[in-house]
mmCIF file of C-alpha atoms in Angstrom:
data_model
loop_
_atom_site.group_PDB
_atom_site.id
_atom_site.type_symbol
_atom_site.label_atom_id
_atom_site.label_comp_id
_atom_site.label_asym_id
_atom_site.label_seq_id
_atom_site.Cartn_x
_atom_site.Cartn_y
_atom_site.Cartn_z
ATOM 1 C CA MET A 13 141.297 -69.398 73.120
ATOM 2 C CA SER A 14 142.003 -65.895 74.242
ATOM 3 C CA TYR A 15 142.113 -64.829 77.847
ATOM 4 C CA ILE A 16 141.507 -61.364 79.380
ATOM 5 C CA ASN A 17 142.284 -60.950 83.094
ATOM 6 C CA GLY A 18 142.241 -64.734 83.598
ATOM 7 C CA ALA A 19 138.680 -65.314 81.945
ATOM 8 C CA SER A 20 138.085 -66.511 78.353
ATOM 9 C CA TRP A 21 136.747 -64.092 75.885
ATOM 10 C CA ASP A 22 133.581 -66.236 75.542
ATOM 11 C CA SER A 23 132.777 -66.103 79.195
ATOM 12 C CA GLN A 24 133.362 -62.302 79.339
ATOM 13 C CA LEU A 25 131.054 -61.861 76.282
ATOM 14 C CA SER A 26 128.421 -63.945 78.065
ATOM 15 C CA LEU A 27 128.587 -62.002 81.086
ATOM 16 C CA SER A 28 128.144 -58.745 79.187
ATOM 17 C CA LEU A 29 125.234 -60.137 77.136
ATOM 18 C CA LEU A 30 123.593 -61.302 80.389
ATOM 19 C CA SER A 31 124.063 -57.917 82.048
ATOM 20 C CA LEU A 32 122.526 -56.175 78.940
ATOM 21 C CA LEU A 33 119.624 -58.600 78.989
ATOM 22 C CA THR A 34 119.043 -57.887 82.647
ATOM 23 C CA VAL A 35 118.944 -54.119 82.103
ATOM 24 C CA ILE A 36 116.488 -54.553 79.222
ATOM 25 C CA MET A 37 114.334 -56.780 81.179
ATOM 26 C CA PHE A 38 114.269 -54.463 84.169
ATOM 27 C CA LYS A 39 113.330 -51.537 81.883
ATOM 28 C CA LEU A 40 110.480 -53.507 80.238
ATOM 29 C CA ILE A 41 109.192 -54.436 83.679
ATOM 30 C CA VAL A 42 109.228 -50.781 84.874
ATOM 31 C CA PHE A 43 107.520 -49.726 81.611
ATOM 32 C CA ALA A 44 104.849 -52.377 82.119
ATOM 33 C CA VAL A 45 104.150 -51.391 85.720
ATOM 34 C CA LEU A 46 103.969 -47.528 84.826
ATOM 35 C CA LEU A 47 101.613 -48.400 81.884
ATOM 36 C CA ALA A 48 99.379 -50.413 84.156
ATOM 37 C CA VAL A 49 99.250 -47.782 86.857
ATOM 38 C CA CYS A 50 98.584 -44.956 84.390
ATOM 39 C CA SER A 51 95.920 -46.829 82.509
ATOM 40 C CA ALA A 52 94.248 -48.189 85.557
ATOM 41 C CA PHE A 53 92.768 -44.964 86.943
ATOM 42 C CA PRO A 54 90.534 -43.953 83.997
ATOM 43 C CA SER A 55 89.054 -47.346 84.163
ATOM 44 C CA PHE A 56 87.748 -46.500 87.677
ATOM 45 C CA ARG A 57 85.167 -44.088 85.985
ATOM 46 C CA GLY A 58 83.466 -47.148 84.521
ATOM 47 C CA ARG A 59 83.039 -48.618 87.888
ATOM 48 C CA ILE A 60 80.633 -45.891 89.176
ATOM 49 C CA PRO A 61 77.397 -44.643 87.692
ATOM 50 C CA ASN A 62 77.767 -41.735 85.395
ATOM 51 C CA GLY A 63 81.566 -41.931 85.945
ATOM 52 C CA PHE A 64 82.288 -40.488 82.537
ATOM 53 C CA ASN A 65 79.928 -37.594 82.981
ATOM 54 C CA VAL A 66 80.751 -35.987 86.395
ATOM 55 C CA THR A 67 80.730 -32.245 85.868
ATOM 56 C CA ASN A 68 83.400 -29.964 86.945
ATOM 57 C CA PRO A 69 81.829 -27.437 89.395
ATOM 58 C CA CYS A 70 84.600 -24.998 88.943
ATOM 59 C CA PRO A 71 84.175 -21.940 86.609
ATOM 60 C CA SER A 72 86.312 -23.809 84.032
ATOM 61 C CA GLY A 73 83.457 -26.415 83.667
ATOM 62 C CA GLY A 74 83.662 -29.600 81.505
ATOM 63 C CA VAL A 75 84.025 -33.057 82.907
ATOM 64 C CA TRP A 76 85.856 -34.057 86.012
ATOM 65 C CA GLN A 77 87.821 -36.996 84.775
ATOM 66 C CA ALA A 78 89.612 -37.989 88.047
ATOM 67 C CA VAL A 79 86.489 -38.286 90.059
ATOM 68 C CA GLY A 80 88.167 -39.623 93.206
ATOM 69 C CA HIS A 81 90.767 -36.866 93.275
ATOM 70 C CA PHE A 82 91.018 -33.174 94.060
ATOM 71 C CA ASN A 83 92.649 -32.580 90.676
ATOM 72 C CA SER A 84 90.211 -32.933 87.886
ATOM 73 C CA THR A 85 92.382 -34.625 85.275
ATOM 74 C CA ALA A 86 95.566 -35.888 86.787
ATOM 75 C CA GLY A 87 94.926 -37.581 89.960
ATOM 76 C CA GLY A 88 97.065 -37.028 92.908
ATOM 77 C CA GLU A 89 95.568 -36.325 96.404
ATOM 78 C CA THR A 90 92.318 -38.209 96.784
ATOM 79 C CA ASN A 91 89.083 -36.495 97.835
ATOM 80 C CA PRO A 92 86.614 -37.994 100.464
ATOM 81 C CA PHE A 93 84.792 -39.972 97.703
ATOM 82 C CA GLY A 94 88.039 -41.395 96.451
ATOM 83 C CA ASP A 95 88.992 -42.487 99.880
ATOM 84 C CA ASP A 96 85.708 -44.235 100.414
ATOM 85 C CA PHE A 97 85.867 -45.695 96.937
ATOM 86 C CA ALA A 98 89.279 -47.171 97.765
ATOM 87 C CA SER A 99 87.862 -48.568 101.006
ATOM 88 C CA THR A 100 85.411 -50.602 99.010
ATOM 89 C CA GLY A 101 87.953 -52.194 96.787
ATOM 90 C CA TYR A 102 87.141 -49.681 94.063
ATOM 91 C CA THR A 103 83.593 -51.275 93.788
ATOM 92 C CA TRP A 104 80.239 -49.466 93.756
ATOM 93 C CA THR A 105 78.454 -50.884 96.671
ATOM 94 C CA GLU A 106 75.119 -50.097 98.348
ATOM 95 C CA SER A 107 77.008 -48.754 101.253
ATOM 96 C CA LEU A 108 79.183 -46.483 99.049
ATOM 97 C CA CYS A 109 76.041 -45.364 97.371
ATOM 98 C CA LYS A 110 74.236 -44.419 100.541
ATOM 99 C CA THR A 111 77.293 -42.547 101.916
ATOM 100 C CA ASP A 112 77.642 -38.746 101.674
ATOM 101 C CA SER A 113 81.442 -38.749 101.263
ATOM 102 C CA ASP A 114 81.612 -35.029 100.715
ATOM 103 C CA LEU A 115 79.180 -34.089 103.561
ATOM 104 C CA ASP A 116 77.108 -31.722 101.410
ATOM 105 C CA GLY A 117 73.732 -33.425 102.192
ATOM 106 C CA LEU A 118 73.428 -35.626 99.167
ATOM 107 C CA THR A 119 74.427 -39.340 99.062
ATOM 108 C CA ASN A 120 77.093 -40.363 96.520
ATOM 109 C CA GLY A 121 74.134 -42.195 94.714
ATOM 110 C CA GLU A 122 72.003 -39.094 94.570
ATOM 111 C CA GLU A 123 75.004 -37.113 93.233
ATOM 112 C CA LEU A 124 75.799 -39.684 90.549
ATOM 113 C CA GLY A 125 72.270 -40.319 89.451
ATOM 114 C CA ASP A 126 71.693 -43.686 91.246
ATOM 115 C CA PRO A 127 69.496 -42.655 94.242
ATOM 116 C CA GLN A 128 68.076 -46.092 94.656
ATOM 117 C CA CYS A 129 71.501 -47.686 94.585
ATOM 118 C CA THR A 130 70.679 -50.202 91.849
ATOM 119 C CA TRP A 131 73.371 -49.595 89.321
ATOM 120 C CA ARG A 132 76.023 -52.274 88.850
ATOM 121 C CA VAL A 133 78.792 -52.339 86.366
ATOM 122 C CA GLY A 134 77.507 -53.507 83.076
ATOM 123 C CA SER A 135 73.848 -53.121 84.074
ATOM 124 C CA ASN A 136 71.213 -51.295 81.956
ATOM 125 C CA VAL A 137 69.733 -49.484 84.895
ATOM 126 C CA ALA A 138 68.329 -46.108 83.809
ATOM 127 C CA LEU A 139 70.159 -43.408 85.748
ATOM 128 C CA ASN A 140 68.955 -40.113 86.823
ATOM 129 C CA ASP A 141 70.660 -36.851 86.017
ATOM 130 C CA LEU A 142 73.824 -35.969 87.947
ATOM 131 C CA LYS A 143 73.204 -33.598 91.007
ATOM 132 C CA GLY A 144 76.857 -32.912 91.851
ATOM 133 C CA HIS A 145 80.358 -34.290 92.368
ATOM 134 C CA PRO A 146 80.465 -37.017 95.100
ATOM 135 C CA GLY A 147 83.860 -35.974 96.296
ATOM 136 C CA LEU A 148 83.466 -32.146 96.351
ATOM 137 C CA CYS A 149 81.103 -30.448 98.794
ATOM 138 C CA GLU A 150 78.768 -28.207 96.658
ATOM 139 C CA PRO A 151 77.795 -25.505 96.265
ATOM 140 C CA PHE A 152 81.088 -24.269 97.354
ATOM 141 C CA SER A 153 79.447 -21.210 99.053
ATOM 142 C CA ALA A 154 77.246 -23.426 101.393
ATOM 143 C CA PRO A 155 78.114 -23.308 104.966
ATOM 144 C CA ALA A 156 78.784 -26.962 105.065
ATOM 145 C CA CYS A 157 81.390 -26.609 102.342
ATOM 146 C CA LYS A 158 83.247 -23.554 103.737
ATOM 147 C CA ASN A 159 86.149 -25.471 105.115
ATOM 148 C CA GLN A 160 86.716 -27.570 101.998
ATOM 149 C CA LYS A 161 89.964 -27.465 100.048
ATOM 150 C CA ASP A 162 89.856 -24.778 97.317
ATOM 151 C CA VAL A 163 89.856 -27.008 94.368
ATOM 152 C CA CYS A 164 89.036 -24.516 91.660
ATOM 153 C CA LYS A 165 92.330 -22.638 91.803
ATOM 154 C CA ASP A 166 94.008 -25.563 90.091
ATOM 155 C CA ASN A 167 91.119 -26.823 87.964
#
């Protein structure tokens, strides 16, 4: 049997293999966590009425994909609706529905087409047309919205 620095070749090989497996497992765990985090947020859109149809009120238009964030597509800082949604455990509740998160005079339910607060995940409740974005005070020119963060410069 060969010895290197007082340890057998087999034991050193076993330690090297164990170290390699540890590094691989660590990388797999990090990858799995990142994958879960990155794919979780789009699923939140399915937890609110009309979540896949919230319009971007900025001149660029389109759909506001990250409904609970000031950035329309990539998440980041949460807007008032995102804060309220998080406080309910990311669940559409009657209380969240009746709240006016962005303080523009319309409840979240009115803005998302569920003024009666009857929608639930998986339900077939007929929804009204959207009346706005629940986390952005609109119209931007309204007196109630004058102190809102300028979201259109980045969207």
